[in-house]
Coordinates of C-alpha atoms in Angstrom, one line a residue:
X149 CA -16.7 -46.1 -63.5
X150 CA -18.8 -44.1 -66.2
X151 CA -18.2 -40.4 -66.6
X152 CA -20.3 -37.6 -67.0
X153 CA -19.8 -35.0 -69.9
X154 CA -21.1 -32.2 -71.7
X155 CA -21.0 -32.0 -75.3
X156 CA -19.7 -28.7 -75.1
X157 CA -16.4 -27.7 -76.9
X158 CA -13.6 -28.0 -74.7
X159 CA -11.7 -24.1 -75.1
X160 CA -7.6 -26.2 -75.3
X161 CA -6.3 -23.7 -73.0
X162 CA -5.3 -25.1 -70.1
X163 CA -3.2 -22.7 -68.7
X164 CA -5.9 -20.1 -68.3
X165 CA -7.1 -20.0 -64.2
X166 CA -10.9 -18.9 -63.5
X167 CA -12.8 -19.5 -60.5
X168 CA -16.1 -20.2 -59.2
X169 CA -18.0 -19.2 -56.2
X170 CA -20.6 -21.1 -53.8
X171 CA -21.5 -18.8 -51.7
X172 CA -24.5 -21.1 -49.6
X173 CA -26.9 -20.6 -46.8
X174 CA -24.2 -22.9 -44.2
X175 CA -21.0 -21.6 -46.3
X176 CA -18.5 -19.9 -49.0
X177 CA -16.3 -21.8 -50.9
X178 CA -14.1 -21.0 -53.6
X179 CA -12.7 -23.2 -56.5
X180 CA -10.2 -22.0 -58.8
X181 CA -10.1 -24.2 -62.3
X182 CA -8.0 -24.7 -65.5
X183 CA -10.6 -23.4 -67.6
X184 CA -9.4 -26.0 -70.3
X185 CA -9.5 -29.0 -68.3
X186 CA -11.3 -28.4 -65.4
X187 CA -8.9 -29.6 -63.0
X188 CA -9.0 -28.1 -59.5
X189 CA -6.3 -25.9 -58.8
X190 CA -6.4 -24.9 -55.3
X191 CA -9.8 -24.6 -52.6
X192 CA -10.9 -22.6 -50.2
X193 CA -13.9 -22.2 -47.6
X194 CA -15.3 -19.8 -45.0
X195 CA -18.6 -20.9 -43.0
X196 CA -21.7 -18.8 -42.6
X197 CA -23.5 -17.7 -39.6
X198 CA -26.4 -20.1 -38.6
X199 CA -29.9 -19.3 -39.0
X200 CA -33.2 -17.9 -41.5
X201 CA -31.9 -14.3 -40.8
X202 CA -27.8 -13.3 -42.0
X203 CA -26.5 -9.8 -42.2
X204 CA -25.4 -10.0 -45.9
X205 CA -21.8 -8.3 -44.4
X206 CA -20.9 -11.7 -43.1
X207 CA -21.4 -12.9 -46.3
X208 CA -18.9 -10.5 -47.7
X209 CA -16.5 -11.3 -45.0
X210 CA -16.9 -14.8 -45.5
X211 CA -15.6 -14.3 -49.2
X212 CA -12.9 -12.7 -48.6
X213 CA -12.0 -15.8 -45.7
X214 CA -12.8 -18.3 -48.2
X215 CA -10.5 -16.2 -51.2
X216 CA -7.8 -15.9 -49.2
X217 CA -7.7 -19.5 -48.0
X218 CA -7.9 -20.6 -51.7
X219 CA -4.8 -18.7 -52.4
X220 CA -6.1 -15.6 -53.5
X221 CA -7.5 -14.6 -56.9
X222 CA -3.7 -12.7 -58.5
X223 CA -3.4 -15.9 -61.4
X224 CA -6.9 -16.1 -62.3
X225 CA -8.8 -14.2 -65.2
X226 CA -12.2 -14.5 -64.5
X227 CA -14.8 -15.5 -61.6
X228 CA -18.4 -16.4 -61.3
X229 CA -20.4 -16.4 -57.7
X230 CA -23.1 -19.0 -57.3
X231 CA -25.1 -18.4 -54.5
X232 CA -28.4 -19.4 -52.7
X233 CA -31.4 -17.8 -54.0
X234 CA -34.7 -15.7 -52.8
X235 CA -33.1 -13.9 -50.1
X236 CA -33.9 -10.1 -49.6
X237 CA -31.4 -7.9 -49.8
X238 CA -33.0 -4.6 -49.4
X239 CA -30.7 -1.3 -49.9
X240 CA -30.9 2.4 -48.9
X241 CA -29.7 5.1 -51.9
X242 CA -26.7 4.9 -49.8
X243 CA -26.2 1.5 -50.9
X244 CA -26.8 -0.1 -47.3
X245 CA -28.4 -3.2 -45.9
X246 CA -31.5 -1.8 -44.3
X247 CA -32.1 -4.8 -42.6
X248 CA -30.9 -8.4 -42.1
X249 CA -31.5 -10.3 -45.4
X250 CA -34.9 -12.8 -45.3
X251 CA -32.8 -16.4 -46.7
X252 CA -35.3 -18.7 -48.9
X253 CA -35.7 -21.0 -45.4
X254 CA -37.4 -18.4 -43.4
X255 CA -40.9 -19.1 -43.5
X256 CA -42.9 -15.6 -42.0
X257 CA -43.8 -14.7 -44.9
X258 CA -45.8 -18.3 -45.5
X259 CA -49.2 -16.0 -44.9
X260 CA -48.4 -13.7 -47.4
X261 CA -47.5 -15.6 -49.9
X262 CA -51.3 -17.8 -49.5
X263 CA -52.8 -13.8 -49.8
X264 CA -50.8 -12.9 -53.5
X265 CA -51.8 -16.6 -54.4
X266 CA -55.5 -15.9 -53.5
X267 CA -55.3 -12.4 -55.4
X268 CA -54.1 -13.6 -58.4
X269 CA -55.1 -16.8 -58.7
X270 CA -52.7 -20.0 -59.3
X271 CA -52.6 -20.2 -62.9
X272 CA -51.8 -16.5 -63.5
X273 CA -48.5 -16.7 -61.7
X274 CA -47.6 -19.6 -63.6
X275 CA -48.3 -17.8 -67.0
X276 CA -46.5 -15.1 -65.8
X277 CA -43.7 -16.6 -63.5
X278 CA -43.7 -19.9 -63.9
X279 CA -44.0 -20.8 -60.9
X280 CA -46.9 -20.5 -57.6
X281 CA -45.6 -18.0 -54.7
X282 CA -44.8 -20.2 -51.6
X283 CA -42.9 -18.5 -48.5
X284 CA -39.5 -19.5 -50.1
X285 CA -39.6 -16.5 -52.8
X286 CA -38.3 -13.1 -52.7
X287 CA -41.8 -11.3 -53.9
X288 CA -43.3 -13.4 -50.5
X289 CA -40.8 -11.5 -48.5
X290 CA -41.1 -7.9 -50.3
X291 CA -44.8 -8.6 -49.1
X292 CA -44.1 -9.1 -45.3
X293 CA -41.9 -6.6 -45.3
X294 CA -44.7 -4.1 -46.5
X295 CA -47.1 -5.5 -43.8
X296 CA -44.8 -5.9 -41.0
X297 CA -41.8 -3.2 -41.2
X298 CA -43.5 -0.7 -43.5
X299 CA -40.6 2.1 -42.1
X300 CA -37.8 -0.1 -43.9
X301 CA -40.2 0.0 -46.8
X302 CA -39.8 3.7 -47.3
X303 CA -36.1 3.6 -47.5
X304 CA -36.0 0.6 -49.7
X305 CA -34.2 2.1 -53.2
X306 CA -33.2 -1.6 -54.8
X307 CA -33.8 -5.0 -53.8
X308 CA -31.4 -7.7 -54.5
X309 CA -30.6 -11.3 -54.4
X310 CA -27.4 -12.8 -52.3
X311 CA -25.2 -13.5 -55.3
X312 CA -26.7 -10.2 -57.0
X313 CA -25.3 -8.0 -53.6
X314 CA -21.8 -10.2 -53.5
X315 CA -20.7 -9.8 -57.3
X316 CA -21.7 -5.9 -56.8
X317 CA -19.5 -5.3 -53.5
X318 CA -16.8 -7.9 -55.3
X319 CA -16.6 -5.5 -58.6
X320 CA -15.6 -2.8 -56.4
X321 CA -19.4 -0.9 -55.4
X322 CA -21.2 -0.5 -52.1
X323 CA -21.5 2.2 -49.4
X324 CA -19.3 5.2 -49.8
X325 CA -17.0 4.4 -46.6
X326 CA -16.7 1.1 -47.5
X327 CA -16.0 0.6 -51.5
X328 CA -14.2 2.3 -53.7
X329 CA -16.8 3.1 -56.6
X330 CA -19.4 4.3 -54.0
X331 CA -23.4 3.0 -53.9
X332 CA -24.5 3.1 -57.9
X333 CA -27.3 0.8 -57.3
X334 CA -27.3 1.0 -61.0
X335 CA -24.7 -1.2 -61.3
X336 CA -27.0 -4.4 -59.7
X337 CA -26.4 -6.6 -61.8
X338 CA -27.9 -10.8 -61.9
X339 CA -28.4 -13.6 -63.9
X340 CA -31.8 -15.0 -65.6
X341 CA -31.6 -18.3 -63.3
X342 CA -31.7 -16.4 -60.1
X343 CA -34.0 -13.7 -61.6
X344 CA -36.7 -16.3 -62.1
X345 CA -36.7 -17.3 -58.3
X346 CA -38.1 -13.7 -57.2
X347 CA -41.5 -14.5 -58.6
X348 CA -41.5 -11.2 -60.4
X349 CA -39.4 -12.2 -63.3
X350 CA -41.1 -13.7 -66.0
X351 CA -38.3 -17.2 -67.5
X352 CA -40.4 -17.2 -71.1
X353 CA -39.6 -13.3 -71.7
X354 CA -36.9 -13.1 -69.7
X355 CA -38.2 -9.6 -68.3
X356 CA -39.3 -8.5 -65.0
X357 CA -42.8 -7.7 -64.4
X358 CA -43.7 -4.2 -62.5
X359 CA -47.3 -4.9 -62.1
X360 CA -46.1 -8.3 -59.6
X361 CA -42.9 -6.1 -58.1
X362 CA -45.6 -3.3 -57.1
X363 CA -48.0 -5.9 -55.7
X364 CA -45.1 -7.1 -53.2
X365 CA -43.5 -4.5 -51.8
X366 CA -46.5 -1.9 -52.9
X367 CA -43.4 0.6 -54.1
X368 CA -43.1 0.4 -58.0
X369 CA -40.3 -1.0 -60.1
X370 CA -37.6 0.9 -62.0
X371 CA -35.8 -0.6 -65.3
X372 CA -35.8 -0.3 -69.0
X373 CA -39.4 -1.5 -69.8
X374 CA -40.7 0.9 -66.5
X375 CA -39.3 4.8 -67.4
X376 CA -37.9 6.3 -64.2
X377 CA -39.9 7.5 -61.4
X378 CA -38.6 9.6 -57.9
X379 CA -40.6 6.7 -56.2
X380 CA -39.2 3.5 -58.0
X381 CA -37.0 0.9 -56.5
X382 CA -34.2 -0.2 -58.5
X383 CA -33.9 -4.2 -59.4
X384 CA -30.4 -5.8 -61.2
X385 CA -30.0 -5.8 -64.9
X386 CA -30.0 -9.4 -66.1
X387 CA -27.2 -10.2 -68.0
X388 CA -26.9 -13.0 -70.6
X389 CA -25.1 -16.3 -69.3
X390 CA -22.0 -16.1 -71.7
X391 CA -21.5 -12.1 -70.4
X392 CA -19.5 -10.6 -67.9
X393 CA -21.0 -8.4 -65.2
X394 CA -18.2 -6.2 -65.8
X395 CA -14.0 -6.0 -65.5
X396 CA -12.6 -4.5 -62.5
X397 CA -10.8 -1.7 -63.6
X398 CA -9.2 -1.2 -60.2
X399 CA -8.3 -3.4 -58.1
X400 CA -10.8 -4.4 -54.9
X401 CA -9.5 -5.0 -50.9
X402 CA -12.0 -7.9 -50.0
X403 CA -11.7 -8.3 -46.4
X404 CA -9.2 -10.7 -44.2
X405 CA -6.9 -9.3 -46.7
X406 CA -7.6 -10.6 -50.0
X407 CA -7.8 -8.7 -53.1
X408 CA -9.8 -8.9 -56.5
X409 CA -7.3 -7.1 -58.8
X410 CA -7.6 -5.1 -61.8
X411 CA -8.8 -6.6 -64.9
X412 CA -10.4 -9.4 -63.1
X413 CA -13.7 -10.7 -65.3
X414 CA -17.0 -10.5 -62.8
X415 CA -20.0 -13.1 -65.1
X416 CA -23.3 -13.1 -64.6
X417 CA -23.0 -15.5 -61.6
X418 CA -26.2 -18.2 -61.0
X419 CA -28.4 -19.2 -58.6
X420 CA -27.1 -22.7 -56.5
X421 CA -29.3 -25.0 -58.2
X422 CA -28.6 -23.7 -62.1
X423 CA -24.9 -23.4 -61.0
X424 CA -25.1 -27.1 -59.9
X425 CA -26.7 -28.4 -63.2
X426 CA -23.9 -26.2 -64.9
X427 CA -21.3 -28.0 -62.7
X428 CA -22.4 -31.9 -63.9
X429 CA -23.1 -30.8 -67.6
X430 CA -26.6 -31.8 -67.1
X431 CA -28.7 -32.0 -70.3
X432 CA -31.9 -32.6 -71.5
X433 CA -33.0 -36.3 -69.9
X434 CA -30.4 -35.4 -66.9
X435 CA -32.1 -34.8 -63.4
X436 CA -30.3 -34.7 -60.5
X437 CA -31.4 -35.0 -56.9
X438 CA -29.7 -32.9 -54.8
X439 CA -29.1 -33.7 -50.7
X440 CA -27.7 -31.0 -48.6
X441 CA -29.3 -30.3 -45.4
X442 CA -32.6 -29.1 -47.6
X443 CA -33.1 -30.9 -51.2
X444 CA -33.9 -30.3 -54.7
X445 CA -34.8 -32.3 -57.7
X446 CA -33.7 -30.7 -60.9
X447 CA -33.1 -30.9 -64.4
X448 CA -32.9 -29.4 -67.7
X449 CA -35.4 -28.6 -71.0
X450 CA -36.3 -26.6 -73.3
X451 CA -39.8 -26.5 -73.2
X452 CA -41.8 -24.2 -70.8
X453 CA -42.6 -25.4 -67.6
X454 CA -46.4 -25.1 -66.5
X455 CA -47.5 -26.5 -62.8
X456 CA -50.2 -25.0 -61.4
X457 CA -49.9 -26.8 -58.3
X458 CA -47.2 -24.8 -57.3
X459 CA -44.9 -27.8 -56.6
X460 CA -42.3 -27.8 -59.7
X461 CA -41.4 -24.2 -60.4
X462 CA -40.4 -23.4 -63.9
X463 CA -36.6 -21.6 -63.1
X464 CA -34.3 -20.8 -65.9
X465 CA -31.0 -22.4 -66.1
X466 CA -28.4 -21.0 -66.5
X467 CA -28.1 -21.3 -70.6
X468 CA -30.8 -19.7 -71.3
X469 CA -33.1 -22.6 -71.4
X470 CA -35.3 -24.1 -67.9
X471 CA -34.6 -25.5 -65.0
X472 CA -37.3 -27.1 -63.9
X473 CA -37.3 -28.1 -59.9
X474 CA -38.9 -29.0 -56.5
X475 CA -36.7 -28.1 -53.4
X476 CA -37.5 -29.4 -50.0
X477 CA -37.0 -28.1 -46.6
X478 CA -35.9 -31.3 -44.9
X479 CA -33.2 -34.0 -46.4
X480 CA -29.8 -34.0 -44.8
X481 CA -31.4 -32.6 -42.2
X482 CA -33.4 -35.5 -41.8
X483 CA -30.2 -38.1 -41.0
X484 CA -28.5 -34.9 -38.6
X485 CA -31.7 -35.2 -36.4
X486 CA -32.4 -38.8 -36.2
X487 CA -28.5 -39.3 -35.9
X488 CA -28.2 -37.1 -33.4
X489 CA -31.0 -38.3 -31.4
X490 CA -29.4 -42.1 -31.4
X491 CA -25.9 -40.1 -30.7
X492 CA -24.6 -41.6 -33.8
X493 CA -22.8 -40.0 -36.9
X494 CA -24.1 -40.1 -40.8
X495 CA -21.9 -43.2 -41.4
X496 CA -23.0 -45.2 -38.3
X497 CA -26.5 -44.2 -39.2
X498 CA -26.1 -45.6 -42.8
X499 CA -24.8 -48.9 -41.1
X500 CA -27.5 -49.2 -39.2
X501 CA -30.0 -48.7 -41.6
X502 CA -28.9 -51.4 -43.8
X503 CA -29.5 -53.3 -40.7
X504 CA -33.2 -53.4 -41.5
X505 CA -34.9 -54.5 -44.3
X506 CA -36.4 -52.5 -47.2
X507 CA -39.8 -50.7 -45.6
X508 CA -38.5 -50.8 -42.1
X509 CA -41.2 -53.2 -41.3
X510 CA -43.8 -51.0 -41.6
X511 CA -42.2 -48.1 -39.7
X512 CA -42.5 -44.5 -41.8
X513 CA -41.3 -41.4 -41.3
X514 CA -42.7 -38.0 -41.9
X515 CA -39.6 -35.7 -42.3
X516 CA -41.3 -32.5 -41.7
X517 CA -38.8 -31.2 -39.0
X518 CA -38.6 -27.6 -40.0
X519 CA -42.1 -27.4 -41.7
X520 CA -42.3 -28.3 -45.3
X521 CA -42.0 -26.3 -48.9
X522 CA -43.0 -29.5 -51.1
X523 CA -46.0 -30.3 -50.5
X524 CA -46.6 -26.5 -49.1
X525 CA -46.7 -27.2 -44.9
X526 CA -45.1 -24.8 -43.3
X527 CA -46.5 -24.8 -40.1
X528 CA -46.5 -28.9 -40.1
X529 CA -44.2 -31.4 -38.1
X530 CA -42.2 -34.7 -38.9
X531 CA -44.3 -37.8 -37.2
X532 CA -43.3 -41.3 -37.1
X533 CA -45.9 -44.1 -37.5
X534 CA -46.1 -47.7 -37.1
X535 CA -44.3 -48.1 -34.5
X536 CA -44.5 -51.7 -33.1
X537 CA -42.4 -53.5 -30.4
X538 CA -40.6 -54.9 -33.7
X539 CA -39.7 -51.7 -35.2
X540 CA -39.0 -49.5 -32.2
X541 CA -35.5 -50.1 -32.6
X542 CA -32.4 -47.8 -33.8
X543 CA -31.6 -50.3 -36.9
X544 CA -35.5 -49.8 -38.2
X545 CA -35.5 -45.9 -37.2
X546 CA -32.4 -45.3 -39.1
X547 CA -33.7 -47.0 -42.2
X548 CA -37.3 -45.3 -42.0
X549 CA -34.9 -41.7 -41.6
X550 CA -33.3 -42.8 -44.7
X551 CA -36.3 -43.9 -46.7
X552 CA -38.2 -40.9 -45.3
X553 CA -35.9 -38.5 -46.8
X554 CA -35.7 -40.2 -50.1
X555 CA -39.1 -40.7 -50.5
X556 CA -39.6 -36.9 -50.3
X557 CA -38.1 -36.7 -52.9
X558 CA -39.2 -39.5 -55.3
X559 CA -42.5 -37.6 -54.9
X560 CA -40.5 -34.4 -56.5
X561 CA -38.9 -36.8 -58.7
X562 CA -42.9 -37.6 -60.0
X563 CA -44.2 -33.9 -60.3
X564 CA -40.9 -33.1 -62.7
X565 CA -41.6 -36.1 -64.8
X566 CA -45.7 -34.9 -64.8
X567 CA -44.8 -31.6 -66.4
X568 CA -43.3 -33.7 -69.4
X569 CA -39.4 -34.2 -68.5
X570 CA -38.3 -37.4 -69.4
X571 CA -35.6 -38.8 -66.8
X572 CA -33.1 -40.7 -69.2
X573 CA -30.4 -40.7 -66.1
X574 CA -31.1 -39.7 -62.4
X575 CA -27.9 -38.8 -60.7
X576 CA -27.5 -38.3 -57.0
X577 CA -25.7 -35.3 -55.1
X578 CA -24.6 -33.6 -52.5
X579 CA -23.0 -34.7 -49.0
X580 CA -25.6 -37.4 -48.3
X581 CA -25.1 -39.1 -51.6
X582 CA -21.8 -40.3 -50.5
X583 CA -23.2 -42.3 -47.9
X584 CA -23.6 -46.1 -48.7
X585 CA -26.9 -46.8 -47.3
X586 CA -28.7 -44.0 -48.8
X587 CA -27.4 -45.0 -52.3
X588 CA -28.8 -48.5 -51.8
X589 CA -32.2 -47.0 -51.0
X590 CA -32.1 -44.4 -53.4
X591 CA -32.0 -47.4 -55.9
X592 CA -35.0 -49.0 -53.9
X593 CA -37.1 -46.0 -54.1
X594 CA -36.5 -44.5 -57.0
X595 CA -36.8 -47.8 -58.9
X596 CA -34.4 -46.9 -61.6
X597 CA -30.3 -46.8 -61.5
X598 CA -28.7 -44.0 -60.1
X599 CA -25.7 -42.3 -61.1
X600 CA -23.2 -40.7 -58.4
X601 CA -20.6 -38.3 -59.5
X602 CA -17.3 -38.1 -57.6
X603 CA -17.7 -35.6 -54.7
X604 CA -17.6 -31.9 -55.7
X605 CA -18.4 -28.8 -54.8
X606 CA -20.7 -28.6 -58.0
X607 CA -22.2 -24.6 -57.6
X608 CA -18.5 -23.7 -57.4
X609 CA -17.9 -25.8 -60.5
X610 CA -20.9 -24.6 -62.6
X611 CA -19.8 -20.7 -62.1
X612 CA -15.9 -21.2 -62.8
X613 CA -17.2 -23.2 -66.2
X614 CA -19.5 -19.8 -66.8
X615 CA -16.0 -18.2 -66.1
X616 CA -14.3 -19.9 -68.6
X617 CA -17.3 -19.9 -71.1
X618 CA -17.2 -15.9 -71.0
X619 CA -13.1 -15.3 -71.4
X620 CA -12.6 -18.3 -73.6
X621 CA -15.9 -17.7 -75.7
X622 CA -16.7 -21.1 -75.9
X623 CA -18.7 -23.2 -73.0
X624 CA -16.1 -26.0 -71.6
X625 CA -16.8 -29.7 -71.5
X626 CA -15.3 -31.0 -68.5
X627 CA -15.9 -34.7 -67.1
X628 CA -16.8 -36.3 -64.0
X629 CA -16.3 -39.9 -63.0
X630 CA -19.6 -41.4 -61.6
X631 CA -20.6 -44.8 -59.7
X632 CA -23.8 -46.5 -60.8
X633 CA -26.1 -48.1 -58.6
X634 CA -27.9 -50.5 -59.9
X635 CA -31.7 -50.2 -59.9
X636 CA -33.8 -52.5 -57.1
X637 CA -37.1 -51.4 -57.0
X638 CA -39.3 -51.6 -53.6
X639 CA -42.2 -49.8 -54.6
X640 CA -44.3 -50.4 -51.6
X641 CA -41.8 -48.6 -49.8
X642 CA -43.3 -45.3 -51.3
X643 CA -46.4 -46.4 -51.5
X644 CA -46.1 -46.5 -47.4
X645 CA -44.9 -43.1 -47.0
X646 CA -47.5 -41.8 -49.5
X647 CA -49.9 -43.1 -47.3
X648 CA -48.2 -41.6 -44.1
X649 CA -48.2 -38.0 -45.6
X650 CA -51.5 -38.0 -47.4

């Protein structure tokens, strides 16, 4: 069994405890660390309420669950949140929620984001954001909310991201009757990594842009390079990746009982996909490919990332350099739905498919269930075609699930490598990666070896490393144990499913 490493000093204490938060679209979890080893200490985990639409309080309540089931927070010196990007939290001067926050799934604003695509033009946004709007970003949704709840507009005094929102109610701020240190929206603070998936933060200058904030929400933007204005809405300060947010200087109730106490270190925080490629070590000619119930392909470089296609987005990392990545609507997902439509688990359904042979005979499967963000379908539909008396089967539907959802994929796999990444080792994540049929086709598909890290809650594991990096000084090198699958490439496999979707 290989291992994965960074080539980052390790910091020799081991005694030191930090932690690191994943705070996701389905749940929280919490992992607390020896910052000089790495080892996992103690876990624990809250779930989220379902859906494209979450009142960021259950959020907070979820954290506090997921704190206190890890064993509280007394022993440890520092903590990072990792959480799921683009999703609008939108504040009163009160420091409020004015309304449920818009998550990166919910696709209403998939009509405004063609319109500031149209006005600006593709290659613009790229220059300026490095990436092309698509209903998934935070600018898309400060643009329906304009057009559709213009009366929340009004009251709208900062905007924020999930983790932004979380580490400010963690270090102690929110609405008056709520938090001890009251609503100073001034104290927003973020990372560059998440920064870069509003689509109004430009990765090269590492500054936000007022002209692109104004076009979305049609209110202009407050900060440093802006001058103040009665009428301006106030965005988090990004703060280096090796800096702390803040320290606590008293100490925080968290709810379900748990406390943040005094002197605890609050970092930058990331969003989940920087957090993960923090997690593994990844560095340039890493690229992971991520499978929760939606998945990414991501890796990390140096060089500017320029597709005007839209379909890789140029995201920072969260080291300062990019994270170039393609994220899909429909990948776990894929193997819940067809499993639960054959009343059969993940593991049953991975027996089943390597019941079939590579291709499925012909049989393909669009994955499109909840719409698509790669290729940009929003409104389309999963379909299943070729569909003969031979391959109407469960063995031959299982496999074409599996290949379906790795084939997405693959084709994200090819945009990343078109922007000039070079993929020196492709490593497979998440829940989905663990399952033994869709390693085998991963290998198939993909055409090259595939390494698979131990399971671990990897967001969790990139923020407690930022933890350790900012009380230590030094980033940590910790190292995972990985299974390689061997490559056995089946190209006409893809080249059915290209066919299928074209």
């Amino acid at each position: 069994m290989a291992e994965i490493a960074s080539s980052a000093t390790d910091p020799g204490d081991e005694d030191l405890l930090v932690a690191g938060v994943d705070s996701s679209t389905q749940s929280c979890k919490v992992v607390v660390r020896r910052a000089g080893t790495g080892e996992v200490v103690r876990t624990g985990r809250a779930a989220h309420p379902d859906g494209t639409e979450v009142d960021p309080a259950a959020w907070w309540d979820a954290l506090g669950t997921a704190v206190a089931d890890a064993g509280g927070l007394d022993d440890v010196a520092a903590i990072g949140i990792g959480g799921q990007q683009h999703g609008m939290v939108v504040l009163d001067a009160g420091g409020r929620v004015i309304r449920p926050a818009l998550l990166w799934n919910d696709v209403r604003s998939a009509a405004a984001a063609a319109e500031m695509v149209e006005e600006l033009g593709r290659e613009a946004w790229v220059a300026r954001t490095g990436l092309v709007p698509v209903a998934s970003f935070t600018a898309t949704k400060l643009r329906w909310l304009r057009d559709a709840e213009p009366e929340h507009v009004a009251r709208v005094a900062a905007v924020a991201l999930p983790h932004d929102w979380l580490s400010w109610r963690l270090r102690g701020y929110g609405p008056a009757d709520e938090s001890p240190l009251g609503p100073d929206l001034d104290a927003l603070a973020t990372d560059g990594s998440d920064a870069s998936g509003t689509a109004y933060w430009d990765p090269a200058r590492r500054e936000y842009d007022p002209e692109l904030f104004e076009l979305a929400l049609g209110r202009p933007l407050r900060g440093a390079e802006t001058g103040d204005d009665g009428d301006a809405v106030i965005v988090p300060r990004v703060v280096a990746p090796s800096e702390a947010m803040g320290t606590l200087e008293q100490d925080v109730d968290l709810p379900g009982g748990a406390r943040a106490s005094r002197g605890l270190v609050v970092t930058a925080g990331a969003g989940d996909n920087a957090g993960a490629a923090l997690g593994l070590g990844l560095a340039a000619g890493d690229v992971a490919v991520s499978l929760g119930t939606s998945g990414t392909v991501f890796g990390v470089t140096d060089t500017a990332i320029e597709d005007p296609t839209g379909t890789v987005a140029g995201f920072a990392d969260a080291t300062g350099s990019r994270l170039p990545i393609v994220t899909t609507l429909n990948a776990a997902r894929v193997l819940e739905v067809i499993g639960g439509l054959l009343g059969i688990d993940h593991a049953e359904l991975g027996r089943l498919a390597l019941q079939a042979p590579a291709g499925a005979d012909g049989l393909v499967l669009v994955p499109y269930f909840v719409g698509e963000r790669t290729p940009n379908r929003p409104d389309a539909t999963a379909s299943l075609l070729g569909m003969t008396p031979g391959t109407t089967d469960r063995a031959h539907l299982a496999r074409a699930a599996v290949e379906g959802m790795l084939c997405a994929l693959a084709d994200g796999l090819a945009a990343v490598e078109r922007t000039g990444v070079t993929v020196e080792r492709l490593l497979l994540i998440g829940g989905a990666a663990q399952n033994e049929a869709v390693r085998v086709v991963a290998a198939q598909v993909f055409g090259r070896e595939v390494l698979v890290p131990e399971p671990g809650e990897y967001v969790a594991a990139g923020a407690a490393r930022q933890a350790a990096w900012v009380v230590t000084g030094e980033l940590p090198g910790w190292s995972i144990p990985t299974t390689s699958i061997p490559a056995d490439p089946h190209p006409e496999v893809l080249e059915r499913y290209r066919a299928a979707v074209a």
